[in-house]
PDB file of C-alpha atoms and ligand atoms in Angstrom:
ATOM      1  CA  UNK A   1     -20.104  -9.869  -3.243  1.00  0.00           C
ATOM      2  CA  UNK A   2     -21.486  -9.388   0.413  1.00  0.00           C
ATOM      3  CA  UNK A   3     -19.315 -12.725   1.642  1.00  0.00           C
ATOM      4  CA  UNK A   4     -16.799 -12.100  -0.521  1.00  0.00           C
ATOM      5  CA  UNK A   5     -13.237 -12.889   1.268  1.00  0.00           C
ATOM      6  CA  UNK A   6     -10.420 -12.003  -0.855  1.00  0.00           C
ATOM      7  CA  UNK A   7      -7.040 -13.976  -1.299  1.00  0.00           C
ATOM      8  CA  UNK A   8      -4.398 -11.973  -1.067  1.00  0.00           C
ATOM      9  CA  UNK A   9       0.009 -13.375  -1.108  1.00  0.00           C
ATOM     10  CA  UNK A  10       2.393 -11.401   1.152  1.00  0.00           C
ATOM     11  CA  UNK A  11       6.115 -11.545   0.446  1.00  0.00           C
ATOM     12  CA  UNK A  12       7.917 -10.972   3.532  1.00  0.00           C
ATOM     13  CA  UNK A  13      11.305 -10.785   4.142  1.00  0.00           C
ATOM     14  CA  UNK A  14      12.587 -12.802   6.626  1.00  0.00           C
ATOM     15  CA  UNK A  15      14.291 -10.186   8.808  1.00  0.00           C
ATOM     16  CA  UNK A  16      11.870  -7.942   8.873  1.00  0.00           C
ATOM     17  CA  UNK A  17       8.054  -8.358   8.034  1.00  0.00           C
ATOM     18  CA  UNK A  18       8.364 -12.311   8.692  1.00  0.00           C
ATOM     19  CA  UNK A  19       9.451 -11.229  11.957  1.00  0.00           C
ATOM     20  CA  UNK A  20       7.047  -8.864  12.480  1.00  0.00           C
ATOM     21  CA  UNK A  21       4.074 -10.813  11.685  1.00  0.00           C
ATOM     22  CA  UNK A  22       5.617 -13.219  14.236  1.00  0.00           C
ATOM     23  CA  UNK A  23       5.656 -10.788  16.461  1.00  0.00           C
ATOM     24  CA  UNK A  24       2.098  -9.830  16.057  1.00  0.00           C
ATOM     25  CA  UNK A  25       1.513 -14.078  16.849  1.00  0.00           C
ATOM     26  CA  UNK A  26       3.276 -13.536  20.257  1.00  0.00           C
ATOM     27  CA  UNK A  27       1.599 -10.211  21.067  1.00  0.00           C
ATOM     28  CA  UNK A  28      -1.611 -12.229  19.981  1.00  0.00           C
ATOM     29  CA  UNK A  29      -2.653  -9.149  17.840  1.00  0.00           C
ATOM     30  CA  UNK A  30      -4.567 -10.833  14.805  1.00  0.00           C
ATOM     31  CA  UNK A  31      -4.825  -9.968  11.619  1.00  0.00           C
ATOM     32  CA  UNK A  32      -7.115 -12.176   8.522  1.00  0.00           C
ATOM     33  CA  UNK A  33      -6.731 -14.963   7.749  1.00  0.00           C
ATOM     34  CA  UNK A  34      -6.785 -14.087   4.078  1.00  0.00           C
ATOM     35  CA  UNK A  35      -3.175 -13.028   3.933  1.00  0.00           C
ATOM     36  CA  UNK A  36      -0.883 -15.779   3.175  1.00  0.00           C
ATOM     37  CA  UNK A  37       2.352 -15.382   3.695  1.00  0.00           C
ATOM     38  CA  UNK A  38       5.802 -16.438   1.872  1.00  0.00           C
ATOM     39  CA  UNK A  39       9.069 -15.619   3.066  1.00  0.00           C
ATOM     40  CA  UNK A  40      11.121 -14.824   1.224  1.00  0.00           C
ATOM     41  CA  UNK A  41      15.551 -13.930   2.235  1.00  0.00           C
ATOM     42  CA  UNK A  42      14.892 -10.330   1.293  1.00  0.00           C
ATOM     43  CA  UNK A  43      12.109  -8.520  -1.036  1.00  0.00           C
ATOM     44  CA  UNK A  44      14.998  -8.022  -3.463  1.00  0.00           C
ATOM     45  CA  UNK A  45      14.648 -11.912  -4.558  1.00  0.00           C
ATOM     46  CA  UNK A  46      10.972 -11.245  -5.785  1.00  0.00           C
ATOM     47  CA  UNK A  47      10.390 -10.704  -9.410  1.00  0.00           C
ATOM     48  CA  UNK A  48       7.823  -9.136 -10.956  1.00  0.00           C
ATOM     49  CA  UNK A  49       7.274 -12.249 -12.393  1.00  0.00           C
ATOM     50  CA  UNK A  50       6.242 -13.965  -9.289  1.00  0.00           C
ATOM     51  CA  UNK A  51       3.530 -11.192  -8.484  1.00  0.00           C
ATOM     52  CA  UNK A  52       2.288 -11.831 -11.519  1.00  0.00           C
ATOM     53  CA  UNK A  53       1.751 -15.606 -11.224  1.00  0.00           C
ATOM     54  CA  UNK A  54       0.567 -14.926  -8.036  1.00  0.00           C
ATOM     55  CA  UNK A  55      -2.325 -12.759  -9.545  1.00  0.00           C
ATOM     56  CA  UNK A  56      -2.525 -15.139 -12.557  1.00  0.00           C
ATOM     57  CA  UNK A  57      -2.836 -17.971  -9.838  1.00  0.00           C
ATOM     58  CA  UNK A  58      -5.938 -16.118  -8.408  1.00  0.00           C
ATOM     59  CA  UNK A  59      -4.644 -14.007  -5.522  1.00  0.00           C
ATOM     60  CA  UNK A  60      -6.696 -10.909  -5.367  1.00  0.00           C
ATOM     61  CA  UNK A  61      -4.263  -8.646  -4.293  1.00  0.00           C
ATOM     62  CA  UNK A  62      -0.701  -9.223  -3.721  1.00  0.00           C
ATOM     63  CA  UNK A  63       1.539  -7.249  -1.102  1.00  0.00           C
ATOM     64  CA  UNK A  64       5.860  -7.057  -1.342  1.00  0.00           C
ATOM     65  CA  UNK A  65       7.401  -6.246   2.927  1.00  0.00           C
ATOM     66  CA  UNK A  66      10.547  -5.372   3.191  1.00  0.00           C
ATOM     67  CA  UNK A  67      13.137  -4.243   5.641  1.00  0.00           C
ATOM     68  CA  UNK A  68      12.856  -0.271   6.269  1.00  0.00           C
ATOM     69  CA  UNK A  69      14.426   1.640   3.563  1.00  0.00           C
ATOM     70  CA  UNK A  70      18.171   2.157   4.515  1.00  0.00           C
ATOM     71  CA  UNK A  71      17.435  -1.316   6.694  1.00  0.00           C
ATOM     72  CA  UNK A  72      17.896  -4.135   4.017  1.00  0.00           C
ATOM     73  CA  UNK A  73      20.509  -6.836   4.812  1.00  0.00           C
ATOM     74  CA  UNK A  74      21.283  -6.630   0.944  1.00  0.00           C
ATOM     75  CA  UNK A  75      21.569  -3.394   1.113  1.00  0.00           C
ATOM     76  CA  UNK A  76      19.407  -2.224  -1.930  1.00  0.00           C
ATOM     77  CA  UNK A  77      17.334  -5.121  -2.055  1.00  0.00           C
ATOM     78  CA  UNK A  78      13.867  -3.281  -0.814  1.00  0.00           C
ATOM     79  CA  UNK A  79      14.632  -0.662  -3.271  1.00  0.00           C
ATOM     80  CA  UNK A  80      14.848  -3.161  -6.043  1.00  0.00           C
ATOM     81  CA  UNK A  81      11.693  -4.243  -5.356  1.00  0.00           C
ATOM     82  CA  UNK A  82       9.990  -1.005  -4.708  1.00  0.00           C
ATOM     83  CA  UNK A  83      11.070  -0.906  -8.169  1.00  0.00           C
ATOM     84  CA  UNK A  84       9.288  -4.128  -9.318  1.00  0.00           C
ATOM     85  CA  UNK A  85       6.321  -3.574  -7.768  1.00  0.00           C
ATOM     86  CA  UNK A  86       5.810  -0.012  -9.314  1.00  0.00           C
ATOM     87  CA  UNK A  87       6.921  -1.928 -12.404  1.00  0.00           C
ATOM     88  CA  UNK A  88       3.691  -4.491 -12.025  1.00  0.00           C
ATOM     89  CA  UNK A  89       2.076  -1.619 -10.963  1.00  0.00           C
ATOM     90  CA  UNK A  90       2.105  -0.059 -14.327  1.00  0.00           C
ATOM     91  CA  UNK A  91       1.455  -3.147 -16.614  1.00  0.00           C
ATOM     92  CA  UNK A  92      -1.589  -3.806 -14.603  1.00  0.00           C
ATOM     93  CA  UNK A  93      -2.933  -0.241 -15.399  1.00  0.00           C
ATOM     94  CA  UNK A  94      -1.958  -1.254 -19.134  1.00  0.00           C
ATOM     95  CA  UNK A  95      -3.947  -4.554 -18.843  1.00  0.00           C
ATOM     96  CA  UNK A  96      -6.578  -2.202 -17.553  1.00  0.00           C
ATOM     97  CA  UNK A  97      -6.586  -3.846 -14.195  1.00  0.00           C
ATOM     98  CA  UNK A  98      -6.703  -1.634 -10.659  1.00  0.00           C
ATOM     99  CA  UNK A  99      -2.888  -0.965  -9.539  1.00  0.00           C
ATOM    100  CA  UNK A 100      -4.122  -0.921  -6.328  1.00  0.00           C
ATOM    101  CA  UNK A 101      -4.038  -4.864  -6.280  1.00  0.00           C
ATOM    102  CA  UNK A 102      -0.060  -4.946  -5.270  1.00  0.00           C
ATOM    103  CA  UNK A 103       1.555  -2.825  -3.053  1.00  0.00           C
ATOM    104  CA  UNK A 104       5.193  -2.641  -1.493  1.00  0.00           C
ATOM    105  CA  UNK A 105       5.254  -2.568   2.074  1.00  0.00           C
ATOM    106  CA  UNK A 106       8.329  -1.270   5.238  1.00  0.00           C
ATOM    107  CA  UNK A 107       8.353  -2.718   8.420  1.00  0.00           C
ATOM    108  CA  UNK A 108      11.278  -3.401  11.025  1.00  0.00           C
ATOM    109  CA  UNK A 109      11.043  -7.236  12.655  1.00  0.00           C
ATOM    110  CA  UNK A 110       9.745  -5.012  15.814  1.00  0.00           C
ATOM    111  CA  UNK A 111       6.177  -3.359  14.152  1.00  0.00           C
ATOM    112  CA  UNK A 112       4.229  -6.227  14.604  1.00  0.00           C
ATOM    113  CA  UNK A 113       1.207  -3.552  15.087  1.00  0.00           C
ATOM    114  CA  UNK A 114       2.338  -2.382  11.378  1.00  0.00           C
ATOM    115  CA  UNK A 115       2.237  -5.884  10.289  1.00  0.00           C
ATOM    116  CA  UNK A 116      -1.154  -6.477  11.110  1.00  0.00           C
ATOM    117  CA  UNK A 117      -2.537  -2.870  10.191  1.00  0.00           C
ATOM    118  CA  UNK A 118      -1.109  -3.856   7.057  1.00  0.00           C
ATOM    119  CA  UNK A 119      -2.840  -6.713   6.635  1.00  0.00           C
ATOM    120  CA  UNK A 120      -5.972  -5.520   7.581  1.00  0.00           C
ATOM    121  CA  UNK A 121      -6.109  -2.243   5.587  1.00  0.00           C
ATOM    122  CA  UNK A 122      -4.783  -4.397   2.468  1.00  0.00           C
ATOM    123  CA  UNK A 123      -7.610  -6.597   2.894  1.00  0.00           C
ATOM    124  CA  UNK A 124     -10.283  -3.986   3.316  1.00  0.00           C
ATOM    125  CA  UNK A 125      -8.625  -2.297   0.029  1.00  0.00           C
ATOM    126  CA  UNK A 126      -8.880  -5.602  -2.134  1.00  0.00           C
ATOM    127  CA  UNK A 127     -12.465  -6.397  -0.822  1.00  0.00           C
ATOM    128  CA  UNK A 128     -13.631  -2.884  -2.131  1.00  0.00           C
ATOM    129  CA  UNK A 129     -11.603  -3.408  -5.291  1.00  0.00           C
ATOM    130  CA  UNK A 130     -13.742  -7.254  -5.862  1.00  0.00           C
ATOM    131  CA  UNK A 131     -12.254 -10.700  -6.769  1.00  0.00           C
ATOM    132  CA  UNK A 132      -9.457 -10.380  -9.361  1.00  0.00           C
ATOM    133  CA  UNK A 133     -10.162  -9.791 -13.125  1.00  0.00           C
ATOM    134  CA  UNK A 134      -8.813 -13.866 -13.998  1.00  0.00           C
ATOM    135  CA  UNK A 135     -11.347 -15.402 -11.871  1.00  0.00           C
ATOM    136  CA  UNK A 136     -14.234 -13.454 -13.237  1.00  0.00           C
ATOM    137  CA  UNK A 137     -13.412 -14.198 -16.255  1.00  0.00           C
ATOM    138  CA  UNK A 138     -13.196 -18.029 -15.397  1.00  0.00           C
ATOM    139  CA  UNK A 139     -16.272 -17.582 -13.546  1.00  0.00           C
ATOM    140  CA  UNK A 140     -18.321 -15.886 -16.377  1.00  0.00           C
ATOM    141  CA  UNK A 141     -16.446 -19.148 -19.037  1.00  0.00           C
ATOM    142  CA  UNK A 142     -17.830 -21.659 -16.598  1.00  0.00           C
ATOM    143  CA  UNK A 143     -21.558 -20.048 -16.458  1.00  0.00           C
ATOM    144  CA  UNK A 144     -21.183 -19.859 -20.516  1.00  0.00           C
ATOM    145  CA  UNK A 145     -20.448 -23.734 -20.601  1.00  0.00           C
TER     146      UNK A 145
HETATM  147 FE1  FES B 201      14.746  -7.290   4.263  1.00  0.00          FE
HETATM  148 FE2  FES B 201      16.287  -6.996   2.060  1.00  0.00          FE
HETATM  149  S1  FES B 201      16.785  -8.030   3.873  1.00  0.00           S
HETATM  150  S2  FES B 201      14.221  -6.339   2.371  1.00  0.00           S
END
């Protein structure tokens, strides 16, 4: 578990966090390597449906960054997916899985700093938290075989 260097998916929309983490790239402020990011128009076009392939996929942790609330370009699209993330949130606790493993995220394009605290403390969370539930179960199926 000592070496153990979680995956983790970041949504970002592409005014704001996409932006942002660009920002951190031109202010060379780094942040691991473990978060990959997809953009996305605006956080209100992810379902809770693609968190959950992302988890079922094998991301460790997944993260939703939107616009500041008030801020989205669709106008209640952040809010919608506040929404679906506390949605996830919930049938992962039912699954008995840790919550903790998605989050949503608010950054303007300018907090490139945010961005990469984000990152950071997301990744520090998931390593404490350990590899997600699907791949130890694969894991402990492929040491049974
Ligand atoms: Fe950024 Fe909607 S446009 S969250």
């Amino acid at each position: 578990m000592e070496n153990y260097e979680p995956e983790i998916v970041a949504f970002c929309c592409h005014y704001c966090a996409y932006t942002a983490a660009d920002m951190a790239g031109s202010k060379r402020i780094s942040y691991p390597s473990n978060v990959k990011i997809i953009r996305v128009p605006c956080t209100g076009k992810v379902d809770a449906i693609h968190i959950m392939k992302a988890l079922e996929k094998g991301a460790d942790g997944v993260y939703v960054a939107g616009c500041l609330e008030g801020d989205c370009h669709f106008k209640t699209g952040n809010t919608r997916a506040k929404h679906r993330v506390d949605r996830v949130k919930k049938i992962l606790e039912d699954l008995g899985w840790e919550a903790d493993r998605v989050a949503m995220v608010n950054m303007s394009a300018g907090m490139g700093e945010r961005f990469a605290k984000t990152a950071l403390e997301f990744t520090e969370k998931i390593k404490n938290l350990g590899p997600n539930p699907v791949k130890q179960t694969k894991s402990e199926t492929q040491a049974a075989s």
